[in-house]
Each structure stands twice: as structure tokens, then as C-alpha cells.
GROMACS .gro file of C-alpha atoms in nm:
model
  437
    1MET     CA    1   2.655   8.562  -2.206
    2ASP     CA    2   2.529   8.783  -2.496
    3VAL     CA    3   2.575   9.179  -2.531
    4GLU     CA    4   2.182   9.192  -2.452
    5THR     CA    5   2.197   8.996  -2.142
    6ASN     CA    6   2.435   9.221  -1.999
    7ARG     CA    7   2.270   9.542  -2.038
    8GLN     CA    8   1.962   9.432  -1.898
    9ARG     CA    9   2.112   9.311  -1.593
   10ALA     CA   10   2.288   9.572  -1.592
   11MET     CA   11   1.971   9.814  -1.586
   12GLU     CA   12   1.806   9.592  -1.325
   13ARG     CA   13   2.094   9.659  -1.018
   14ARG     CA   14   2.063  10.049  -1.171
   15ASP     CA   15   2.504  10.065  -1.144
   16PHE     CA   16   2.692  10.236  -1.361
   17GLY     CA   17   2.649  10.026  -1.662
   18TYR     CA   18   2.221  10.066  -1.649
   19TYR     CA   19   2.273  10.465  -1.687
   20GLU     CA   20   2.541  10.395  -1.904
   21ALA     CA   21   2.299  10.148  -2.101
   22ARG     CA   22   2.000  10.416  -2.089
   23ASN     CA   23   2.283  10.672  -2.237
   24ARG     CA   24   2.281  10.398  -2.576
   25GLY     CA   25   2.637  10.452  -2.508
   26CYS     CA   26   2.714  10.808  -2.598
   27TYR     CA   27   2.715  11.098  -2.377
   28ARG     CA   28   2.490  11.346  -2.501
   29ASP     CA   29   2.208  11.178  -2.616
   30VAL     CA   30   1.988  11.124  -2.297
   31LYS     CA   31   1.767  11.479  -2.277
   32SER     CA   32   1.861  11.635  -1.882
   33LYS     CA   33   1.510  11.762  -1.853
   34ASP     CA   34   1.360  11.347  -1.881
   35ILE     CA   35   1.572  11.199  -1.636
   36THR     CA   36   1.537  11.482  -1.370
   37SER     CA   37   1.261  11.579  -1.139
   38CYS     CA   38   1.336  11.955  -1.178
   39LYS     CA   39   1.394  12.202  -1.429
   40GLY     CA   40   1.691  12.331  -1.198
   41ASN     CA   41   1.835  11.949  -1.157
   42ALA     CA   42   1.789  11.929  -1.557
   43SER     CA   43   1.991  12.267  -1.578
   44ILE     CA   44   2.277  12.144  -1.339
   45LEU     CA   45   2.298  11.771  -1.521
   46GLN     CA   46   2.348  11.998  -1.874
   47ARG     CA   47   2.625  12.213  -1.682
   48LEU     CA   48   2.791  11.924  -1.539
   49ARG     CA   49   2.738  11.767  -1.896
   50ALA     CA   50   2.953  12.071  -2.006
   51SER     CA   51   3.229  12.209  -1.747
   52LEU     CA   52   3.058  12.251  -1.403
   53GLN     CA   53   3.340  12.266  -1.135
   54VAL     CA   54   3.127  12.342  -0.798
   55LEU     CA   55   2.841  12.166  -0.717
   56ASP     CA   56   2.580  12.127  -0.405
   57ILE     CA   57   2.344  11.892  -0.354
   58SER     CA   58   2.121  12.012  -0.091
   59ASP     CA   59   1.769  12.072   0.004
   60HIS     CA   60   1.776  12.427  -0.117
   61HIS     CA   61   1.653  12.515  -0.458
   62VAL     CA   62   1.931  12.809  -0.523
   63TYR     CA   63   2.177  12.838  -0.778
   64ASN     CA   64   2.400  12.529  -0.821
   65HIS     CA   65   2.247  12.326  -0.537
   66PHE     CA   66   2.097  11.974  -0.702
   67VAL     CA   67   1.786  11.871  -0.492
   68VAL     CA   68   1.717  11.536  -0.467
   69GLY     CA   69   1.355  11.462  -0.574
   70GLU     CA   70   1.172  11.183  -0.632
   71GLY     CA   71   1.240  10.905  -0.921
   72ASP     CA   72   1.587  10.858  -0.993
   73ASP     CA   73   1.786  11.222  -0.952
   74LEU     CA   74   2.097  11.052  -0.749
   75GLY     CA   75   2.192  10.743  -0.954
   76TRP     CA   76   2.137  10.991  -1.304
   77LEU     CA   77   2.371  11.279  -1.087
   78GLY     CA   78   2.599  10.998  -0.951
   79TYR     CA   79   2.641  10.910  -1.327
   80PHE     CA   80   2.730  11.240  -1.482
   81ILE     CA   81   2.977  11.302  -1.179
   82GLY     CA   82   3.169  11.017  -1.282
   83LYS     CA   83   3.173  11.142  -1.632
   84SER     CA   84   3.280  11.436  -1.567
   85LYS     CA   85   3.622  11.563  -1.608
   86TYR     CA   86   3.583  11.941  -1.458
   87LEU     CA   87   3.398  11.869  -1.157
   88TYR     CA   88   3.660  12.002  -0.835
   89ASP     CA   89   3.406  12.066  -0.550
   90LEU     CA   90   3.120  11.864  -0.475
   91ARG     CA   91   2.915  11.953  -0.126
   92ILE     CA   92   2.671  11.683  -0.036
   93THR     CA   93   2.460  11.814   0.279
   94SER     CA   94   2.180  11.623   0.137
   95TRP     CA   95   2.020  11.293   0.014
   96GLY     CA   96   1.699  11.347  -0.001
   97GLU     CA   97   1.503  11.007   0.017
   98GLY     CA   98   1.821  10.823  -0.059
   99GLU     CA   99   1.686  10.683  -0.327
  100ASN     CA  100   1.989  10.455  -0.560
  101ILE     CA  101   2.220  10.628  -0.325
  102GLU     CA  102   2.503  10.327  -0.419
  103ALA     CA  103   2.442  10.415  -0.818
  104PHE     CA  104   2.557  10.768  -0.704
  105ILE     CA  105   2.825  10.688  -0.493
  106GLU     CA  106   2.974  10.451  -0.765
  107GLY     CA  107   2.973  10.768  -0.999
  108ILE     CA  108   3.167  10.981  -0.773
  109ASN     CA  109   3.429  10.670  -0.715
  110ARG     CA  110   3.487  10.695  -1.133
  111ASN     CA  111   3.561  11.045  -1.110
  112GLN     CA  112   3.907  11.191  -1.090
  113SER     CA  113   3.863  11.564  -1.128
  114ILE     CA  114   3.687  11.628  -0.780
  115ASN     CA  115   3.960  11.787  -0.505
  116SER     CA  116   3.721  11.899  -0.252
  117LEU     CA  117   3.481  11.684  -0.090
  118HIS     CA  118   3.211  11.820   0.127
  119ILE     CA  119   2.977  11.557   0.339
  120GLY     CA  120   2.754  11.731   0.582
  121THR     CA  121   2.491  11.427   0.596
  122ASP     CA  122   2.475  11.044   0.733
  123LEU     CA  123   2.581  10.808   0.507
  124ARG     CA  124   2.190  10.683   0.520
  125GLY     CA  125   2.296  10.326   0.601
  126VAL     CA  126   2.564  10.296   0.329
  127SER     CA  127   2.955  10.240   0.452
  128PHE     CA  128   3.187  10.489   0.355
  129ARG     CA  129   3.410  10.220   0.307
  130ASN     CA  130   3.195  10.158  -0.025
  131LEU     CA  131   3.412  10.483  -0.133
  132ARG     CA  132   3.711  10.326  -0.185
  133PRO     CA  133   3.789  10.346  -0.481
  134PHE     CA  134   3.740  10.721  -0.518
  135PHE     CA  135   4.017  10.750  -0.279
  136ARG     CA  136   4.220  10.485  -0.462
  137ASN     CA  137   4.188  10.649  -0.805
  138ASN     CA  138   4.194  11.008  -0.693
  139ASN     CA  139   4.526  11.202  -0.725
  140ASN     CA  140   4.398  11.498  -0.723
  141LEU     CA  141   4.171  11.553  -0.380
  142TYR     CA  142   4.321  11.799  -0.152
  143GLN     CA  143   4.086  11.829   0.097
  144LEU     CA  144   3.786  11.616   0.250
  145GLU     CA  145   3.535  11.781   0.471
  146PHE     CA  146   3.280  11.591   0.730
  147ASN     CA  147   3.007  11.793   0.914
  148PHE     CA  148   2.792  11.555   1.095
  149GLU     CA  149   2.769  11.306   1.371
  150VAL     CA  150   3.029  11.066   1.325
  151GLY     CA  151   2.940  10.776   1.549
  152LEU     CA  152   3.196  10.560   1.617
  153GLU     CA  153   3.129  10.298   1.294
  154CYS     CA  154   3.182  10.565   1.053
  155ALA     CA  155   3.451  10.693   1.219
  156GLU     CA  156   3.579  10.335   1.200
  157SER     CA  157   3.496  10.313   0.829
  158ILE     CA  158   3.646  10.647   0.775
  159ALA     CA  159   3.999  10.546   0.923
  160PHE     CA  160   3.956  10.220   0.766
  161VAL     CA  161   3.957  10.425   0.421
  162LEU     CA  162   4.183  10.674   0.521
  163ASP     CA  163   4.453  10.441   0.610
  164GLU     CA  164   4.404  10.155   0.291
  165ASN     CA  165   4.423  10.392   0.071
  166ARG     CA  166   4.688  10.681   0.126
  167CYS     CA  167   4.550  10.997  -0.045
  168GLN     CA  168   4.906  11.158  -0.084
  169SER     CA  169   4.751  11.487  -0.268
  170LEU     CA  170   4.507  11.538   0.067
  171GLU     CA  171   4.641  11.872   0.261
  172SER     CA  172   4.356  11.973   0.455
  173LEU     CA  173   4.092  11.756   0.696
  174ARG     CA  174   3.808  11.838   0.809
  175PHE     CA  175   3.548  11.718   1.098
  176GLU     CA  176   3.363  11.980   1.247
  177ASP     CA  177   3.107  11.932   1.488
  178CYS     CA  178   3.103  11.523   1.399
  179ASN     CA  179   3.097  11.478   1.797
  180LEU     CA  180   3.343  11.231   1.774
  181GLY     CA  181   3.417  11.180   2.131
  182GLU     CA  182   3.728  10.952   2.228
  183ASP     CA  183   3.698  10.652   2.067
  184GLY     CA  184   3.597  10.784   1.703
  185PHE     CA  185   3.857  11.047   1.718
  186ALA     CA  186   4.116  10.785   1.821
  187VAL     CA  187   4.058  10.568   1.537
  188ILE     CA  188   4.078  10.875   1.333
  189ALA     CA  189   4.365  11.004   1.482
  190THR     CA  190   4.560  10.646   1.475
  191ALA     CA  191   4.501  10.623   1.082
  192LEU     CA  192   4.666  10.971   1.013
  193ARG     CA  193   5.030  10.844   1.118
  194THR     CA  194   5.048  10.818   0.732
  195TYR     CA  195   4.951  11.160   0.636
  196PRO     CA  196   5.267  11.367   0.739
  197GLU     CA  197   5.175  11.568   0.443
  198LEU     CA  198   4.878  11.717   0.596
  199GLU     CA  199   4.847  12.126   0.628
  200GLU     CA  200   4.542  12.173   0.796
  201LEU     CA  201   4.349  11.982   1.043
  202HIS     CA  202   4.035  12.100   1.194
  203LEU     CA  203   3.937  11.954   1.430
  204GLN     CA  204   3.645  12.189   1.628
  205HIS     CA  205   3.378  12.046   1.860
  206ASN     CA  206   3.421  11.691   1.870
  207ASN     CA  207   3.486  11.571   2.232
  208ILE     CA  208   3.844  11.432   2.202
  209GLY     CA  209   3.919  11.444   2.546
  210LEU     CA  210   4.228  11.296   2.680
  211MET     CA  211   4.278  11.001   2.461
  212GLY     CA  212   4.217  11.220   2.176
  213CYS     CA  213   4.490  11.404   2.254
  214THR     CA  214   4.684  11.131   2.333
  215ALA     CA  215   4.609  10.947   1.971
  216LEU     CA  216   4.674  11.296   1.821
  217ALA     CA  217   5.051  11.321   2.003
  218ASP     CA  218   5.149  10.972   1.897
  219THR     CA  219   5.041  11.067   1.555
  220LEU     CA  220   5.243  11.410   1.552
  221ARG     CA  221   5.528  11.278   1.703
  222GLY     CA  222   5.548  10.970   1.429
  223TRP     CA  223   5.545  11.194   1.125
  224GLU     CA  224   5.945  11.235   1.005
  225ALA     CA  225   5.868  11.536   0.802
  226SER     CA  226   5.527  11.677   0.917
  227ASN     CA  227   5.417  11.956   0.684
  228LEU     CA  228   5.116  12.051   0.915
  229LYS     CA  229   5.132  12.460   0.919
  230HIS     CA  230   4.698  12.501   1.112
  231LEU     CA  231   4.568  12.248   1.374
  232ASP     CA  232   4.221  12.361   1.523
  233LEU     CA  233   4.079  12.188   1.822
  234ASP     CA  234   3.809  12.439   1.979
  235GLY     CA  235   3.534  12.331   2.190
  236ASN     CA  236   3.696  11.978   2.286
  237GLY     CA  237   3.679  11.946   2.617
  238ILE     CA  238   4.082  11.948   2.639
  239ASP     CA  239   4.210  12.019   3.004
  240ASP     CA  240   4.520  12.066   3.169
  241GLN     CA  241   4.645  11.711   3.166
  242GLY     CA  242   4.497  11.677   2.752
  243LEU     CA  243   4.712  12.012   2.689
  244GLN     CA  244   5.041  11.835   2.867
  245THR     CA  245   4.987  11.534   2.629
  246LEU     CA  246   4.926  11.729   2.318
  247ALA     CA  247   5.205  11.984   2.384
  248ALA     CA  248   5.457  11.689   2.334
  249GLY     CA  249   5.399  11.638   1.977
  250ILE     CA  250   5.384  11.999   1.826
  251THR     CA  251   5.742  12.047   1.839
  252ASN     CA  252   5.736  11.774   1.533
  253THR     CA  253   5.512  12.011   1.280
  254LYS     CA  254   5.542  12.371   1.122
  255LEU     CA  255   5.267  12.499   1.287
  256GLU     CA  256   5.174  12.834   1.220
  257GLU     CA  257   4.819  12.860   1.359
  258LEU     CA  258   4.701  12.694   1.726
  259HIS     CA  259   4.315  12.699   1.822
  260LEU     CA  260   4.248  12.577   2.121
  261GLN     CA  261   3.954  12.806   2.216
  262HIS     CA  262   3.687  12.703   2.442
  263ASN     CA  263   3.802  12.455   2.600
  264ASN     CA  264   3.905  12.367   2.983
  265ILE     CA  265   4.280  12.478   3.020
  266GLY     CA  266   4.418  12.658   3.358
  267LEU     CA  267   4.743  12.699   3.512
  268MET     CA  268   4.895  12.371   3.421
  269GLY     CA  269   4.765  12.372   3.063
  270CYS     CA  270   4.986  12.705   2.997
  271THR     CA  271   5.267  12.593   3.186
  272ALA     CA  272   5.290  12.304   2.916
  273LEU     CA  273   5.242  12.538   2.631
  274ALA     CA  274   5.486  12.815   2.752
  275ASP     CA  275   5.730  12.464   2.865
  276THR     CA  276   5.677  12.424   2.520
  277LEU     CA  277   5.744  12.727   2.299
  278ARG     CA  278   6.000  12.814   2.505
  279GLY     CA  279   6.231  12.499   2.408
  280TRP     CA  280   6.054  12.497   2.041
  281GLU     CA  281   6.356  12.617   1.875
  282ALA     CA  282   6.212  12.564   1.499
  283SER     CA  283   5.888  12.734   1.604
  284ASN     CA  284   5.698  12.916   1.315
  285LEU     CA  285   5.355  12.982   1.531
  286LYS     CA  286   5.164  13.280   1.431
  287HIS     CA  287   4.839  13.244   1.623
  288LEU     CA  288   4.721  13.117   1.932
  289ASP     CA  289   4.363  13.123   1.995
  290LEU     CA  290   4.332  13.052   2.375
  291ASP     CA  291   3.948  13.266   2.416
  292GLY     CA  292   3.733  13.050   2.648
  293ASN     CA  293   3.904  12.884   2.901
  294SER     CA  294   3.951  12.906   3.240
  295ILE     CA  295   4.317  13.091   3.235
  296ASP     CA  296   4.401  13.334   3.514
  297ASP     CA  297   4.649  13.571   3.630
  298GLN     CA  298   4.906  13.295   3.713
  299GLY     CA  299   4.872  13.065   3.381
  300LEU     CA  300   4.965  13.430   3.187
  301GLN     CA  301   5.216  13.442   3.348
  302VAL     CA  302   5.393  13.126   3.249
  303LEU     CA  303   5.214  13.155   2.933
  304ALA     CA  304   5.383  13.533   2.879
  305ALA     CA  305   5.735  13.400   2.993
  306GLY     CA  306   5.637  13.154   2.697
  307VAL     CA  307   5.617  13.336   2.391
  308THR     CA  308   5.907  13.564   2.425
  309ASN     CA  309   6.118  13.476   2.205
  310THR     CA  310   5.836  13.313   1.968
  311LYS     CA  311   5.718  13.490   1.634
  312LEU     CA  312   5.375  13.539   1.748
  313GLU     CA  313   5.186  13.798   1.575
  314GLU     CA  314   4.811  13.719   1.710
  315LEU     CA  315   4.739  13.605   2.069
  316TYR     CA  316   4.329  13.560   2.188
  317LEU     CA  317   4.350  13.567   2.539
  318SER     CA  318   3.933  13.685   2.564
  319ASP     CA  319   3.660  13.475   2.794
  320ASN     CA  320   3.930  13.415   3.055
  321LEU     CA  321   3.990  13.478   3.406
  322ILE     CA  322   4.263  13.784   3.355
  323THR     CA  323   4.298  14.074   3.557
  324GLY     CA  324   4.522  14.333   3.605
  325ALA     CA  325   4.755  14.142   3.791
  326GLY     CA  326   4.807  13.888   3.462
  327LEU     CA  327   4.845  14.202   3.184
  328ARG     CA  328   5.111  14.367   3.389
  329SER     CA  329   5.301  13.987   3.396
  330MET     CA  330   5.323  14.100   3.025
  331SER     CA  331   5.548  14.386   3.044
  332ASP     CA  332   5.851  14.205   2.950
  333TYR     CA  333   5.716  14.046   2.640
  334PHE     CA  334   5.600  14.376   2.521
  335GLN     CA  335   5.931  14.522   2.560
  336SER     CA  336   6.160  14.258   2.431
  337GLU     CA  337   6.353  14.321   2.088
  338SER     CA  338   6.184  13.998   1.971
  339CYS     CA  339   5.820  14.078   2.040
  340CYS     CA  340   5.612  14.011   1.728
  341LEU     CA  341   5.303  14.066   1.865
  342LYS     CA  342   5.043  14.287   1.650
  343THR     CA  343   4.718  14.169   1.764
  344LEU     CA  344   4.612  14.113   2.193
  345ASN     CA  345   4.230  14.035   2.231
  346VAL     CA  346   4.114  14.025   2.572
  347LEU     CA  347   3.751  14.060   2.546
  348ARG     CA  348   3.562  13.992   2.804
  349ASN     CA  349   3.776  14.020   3.047
  350ASP     CA  350   3.748  14.229   3.365
  351PHE     CA  351   4.064  14.406   3.422
  352GLY     CA  352   3.943  14.770   3.511
  353ASP     CA  353   4.182  15.104   3.532
  354GLU     CA  354   4.456  14.845   3.684
  355GLY     CA  355   4.469  14.640   3.366
  356ALA     CA  356   4.450  14.933   3.108
  357VAL     CA  357   4.751  15.114   3.313
  358ALA     CA  358   4.928  14.790   3.270
  359LEU     CA  359   4.872  14.725   2.935
  360ALA     CA  360   4.942  15.090   2.869
  361ASP     CA  361   5.299  15.109   3.106
  362GLY     CA  362   5.395  14.796   2.902
  363LEU     CA  363   5.373  14.903   2.584
  364MET     CA  364   5.513  15.249   2.573
  365GLY     CA  365   5.801  15.171   2.384
  366ASN     CA  366   5.623  14.859   2.207
  367LYS     CA  367   5.704  14.862   1.813
  368SER     CA  368   5.467  14.590   1.703
  369LEU     CA  369   5.130  14.587   1.863
  370THR     CA  370   4.895  14.747   1.597
  371SER     CA  371   4.518  14.635   1.778
  372LEU     CA  372   4.458  14.590   2.148
  373HIS     CA  373   4.089  14.456   2.138
  374PHE     CA  374   3.907  14.433   2.469
  375ILE     CA  375   3.502  14.602   2.496
  376PRO     CA  376   3.557  14.899   2.728
  377HIS     CA  377   3.211  14.866   2.913
  378GLN     CA  378   3.269  14.514   2.995
  379SER     CA  379   3.621  14.583   3.110
  380GLY     CA  380   3.554  14.810   3.432
  381ILE     CA  381   3.738  15.088   3.277
  382THR     CA  382   3.729  15.424   3.379
  383ASN     CA  383   3.856  15.770   3.281
  384ALA     CA  384   4.147  15.680   3.512
  385GLY     CA  385   4.253  15.413   3.305
  386TRP     CA  386   4.125  15.572   2.957
  387ALA     CA  387   4.439  15.822   3.097
  388ALA     CA  388   4.672  15.578   3.092
  389PHE     CA  389   4.608  15.477   2.748
  390SER     CA  390   4.596  15.838   2.623
  391LYS     CA  391   4.931  15.926   2.772
  392LEU     CA  392   5.039  15.591   2.580
  393LEU     CA  393   4.970  15.713   2.242
  394CYS     CA  394   5.060  16.128   2.292
  395ASP     CA  395   5.228  16.178   2.625
  396PRO     CA  396   5.257  16.539   2.642
  397SER     CA  397   5.502  16.647   2.937
  398SER     CA  398   5.771  16.688   2.645
  399ILE     CA  399   5.887  16.684   2.317
  400GLU     CA  400   6.094  16.427   2.363
  401SER     CA  401   5.780  16.211   2.520
  402THR     CA  402   5.575  16.304   2.256
  403TYR     CA  403   5.790  16.204   2.027
  404LEU     CA  404   5.878  15.892   2.234
  405SER     CA  405   5.482  15.752   2.256
  406ASN     CA  406   5.335  15.515   2.081
  407HIS     CA  407   5.223  15.592   1.693
  408ASN     CA  408   5.167  15.239   1.634
  409ILE     CA  409   4.815  15.114   1.785
  410GLY     CA  410   4.540  15.181   1.563
  411THR     CA  411   4.240  14.989   1.731
  412ILE     CA  412   4.227  15.031   2.128
  413GLY     CA  413   3.896  14.890   2.234
  414GLU     CA  414   3.641  14.772   1.973
  415HIS     CA  415   3.722  14.744   1.606
  416ILE     CA  416   3.387  14.805   1.475
  417MET     CA  417   3.250  14.966   1.729
  418LYS     CA  418   3.489  15.258   1.819
  419HIS     CA  419   3.238  15.546   1.953
  420ASN     CA  420   3.283  15.327   2.272
  421THR     CA  421   3.598  15.434   2.271
  422PRO     CA  422   3.656  15.797   2.415
  423PRO     CA  423   3.697  16.082   2.114
  424ASN     CA  424   4.085  16.150   2.212
  425ILE     CA  425   4.168  15.845   2.223
  426ARG     CA  426   4.004  15.814   1.869
  427ARG     CA  427   4.179  16.081   1.738
  428TYR     CA  428   4.477  15.981   1.879
  429LEU     CA  429   4.443  15.615   1.712
  430ASP     CA  430   4.355  15.778   1.386
  431LEU     CA  431   4.672  15.950   1.379
  432ASN     CA  432   4.854  15.677   1.383
  433GLU     CA  433   4.678  15.510   1.101
  434HIS     CA  434   4.717  15.770   0.894
  435PRO     CA  435   4.973  16.008   0.973
  436HIS     CA  436   5.007  16.335   0.793
  437PRO     CA  437   5.277  16.347   0.539
   0.00000   0.00000   0.00000
């Protein structure tokens, strides 16, 4: 078969060879304005030919956003992506009409410079398995992100590609607002058993349920030398049983941040988490987010006992069921020599004056906490509660008491709307943040 016949067949298929043939074998021969639907796209192709590093494909005509229009925009874009040696961040939030999407994907498969790939739109009937060559040939990819409704079939395709083409450079994986469901997430989690080098897993809003927690726990336990430092499970319908299952796996990681906000965690979940933290001798956990759960005073009591000997620096407990009695149970933790906590968030918990007094008493002598966040008008605090905070910051009963007052806290109340905190409290806080020489 002669060269001309091969060229004609490539042009009919509209594959990478077609665009190579149109370009007459010379990367810089084709004029961008002749092959795109608008000046903006032509400008992006021109920069992509040179040294463009960040590219967004969307439906918004803004700088660095390629908007797929009529004609062969997508095919030519794929061709130049395949040729690029400088592109490192590719973000796909729209395919346009999806014409020649196969040629576009073939171009991605040929690229070896991309190290961050974001897919924020469905694949328009094209299987994710078509991207296998990209994962097989690219040794620079460190971040992979999905942000669209991923059905079970698509989840299985993603899992297949991850499992078959182990990408050793991958450090961060994001499935955000994908609504994977229990079955979809289970197949993804199972595919991750050969990815112990992952440092970040962002899995918020996927409704993983108990089955997902079980699959993830099995994967975490199976990693012999895990590098995982950040795990985000925000809004996944995780209940007490789910957290009990999951807790068994996190001790096999290097977790520094654990996000469990907006789930259904109560007493039994707190108990399982506290037991895990108490027995986790190598714990590096510094950030724990439990906002928006069903944690009551009893749950906080067992949790406080579990974090006493940890390196925790930030604890988020907003939008729970915590009252003054629960905050009182944190006193031993606040006053322990091992307490490293710098930030405590208890927004939208109606703990009243009892809670304010409990916090003030517990923080007397504490050397670590610098920020105590709550919304004054939603916390039920009156003058009696503010008086307790005033005494915490400056006890005028004696010179020694003044000296021993808490001089570390810089925020009590809201961080931004500080005017909701009484003026005398604000003055003491300002002195703590900006002490006189």
C-alpha cells in the first residue's frame, strides 16, 4: 500500500495521522486561524504550539479557555496537545458538541507532559478505557480529578484503567460531587489497592455508604507502606457503622488531615474514632473535621478522651448537638501538657453561658489554643458567659492571677465579624495578638 493511500485513509478516519497529514509533516505549517472557529481558540493553539502550560476547555470565553465550536476545533486541539511538551495542567469542563472527540482523546494519549488532569464533564459515550495509553505512557501525572455525575459503568471503566495501568507518579486523586454511590465507589476503592503512594484522596459527596467504607478500609489496610496524608469524606452518608469500619484502616496511613463533615456520625462513631486515636501510636493527625454530624455531649466526651495524646492542631465541631456539659468534658484535654490544639470551631452549637464558662475554665493555663470560633448570637451567651471569657483573658483579682491569665488566644467568637464580640474582650484579644514590647 503506497504512502498516498495511507494518507487518504488517515484523513477519512480523522485520527492523529489525519491531522499530521494535513499539517504536511511540519508542526508549524498550519495557520491556527484557518482551523479554529474563533480568534480566541486560534490564539490558544498558537500558544500551545509554543509553551502554554495551563489549558481550560470550557464553554466560557475567557483567557486561556478553549471553547469548542463548530467544525474541527476538538480534533485540532487534541493534535496540538499531543505535540506539546510544555502543557502540564489540562482542565476539561466541556466537550462542546463532541465532534471528533476520539481524535481529541488520541492526542491526549500521546502527551507525556501533563501532570494534572481534571475532567468535569461526562465522556459523551466515549469509554474512559480509551485513555489507557495516556496512563500507560505518562510518567508525570500526579493529580487526577473528576467532577461530574459518574455512573456505575463509567466508574468501572475508570477502575479498570487505574488497575491495569498503575500510574506510579499519581499522588492526588479527586472524585468530587460525582455521586458514585456504594457500588461505584467500591470498584474505585478496590482498584486503589495498588496505589499506596497516594498522598491525597478527595472523595466528598459520593454517597459511599457502608459498602464504600468497607472497601476503602480494606484498601487502606492492604497498603504496606502508605503515604496517605489527606482524606476527605465530606457528605458521604457515613453513619456510626461506616466510621467503625473505616477507623480500622486509617491507622495504616500517615494521615494529617481527616475530613468527615456533613455525615451521620454519633456516639458509636465517636467511640470508634476515639479508640482508634488512643491506640494510634504513630499518629500524625493534625486536622479533624466533624462539622455537621450528630455528635452530642456524650459523643464529645469520648472523643475528647481519645484526642488527649494526639498532635491534633485543628478540631471542627460546628453544627452538632453540643451543650455546655459536653464542652466541660474537654477541660482535661485543654489542660494536658500534650495538648497541641490551636483552633477549635464550635459554630452553631447552642451551648449558652454554661458552655462559655466551661471553655473559659478549661482554657485557663492552656498554652496552645489561639482561635476559638463560634457565632455569639447563635450560641446563647449572655453577659455572664462573656464575663467568664473576660476573666480568662485578664483576671484582675491579683497580680499573679493577671500574670497567669491566658495570653495566647487571639480570637474568641467570629474571625471576620469581630464586632459581635464585646469591646472589652476585643481589647484583651488585640493585646494577645499584638503585645506591647
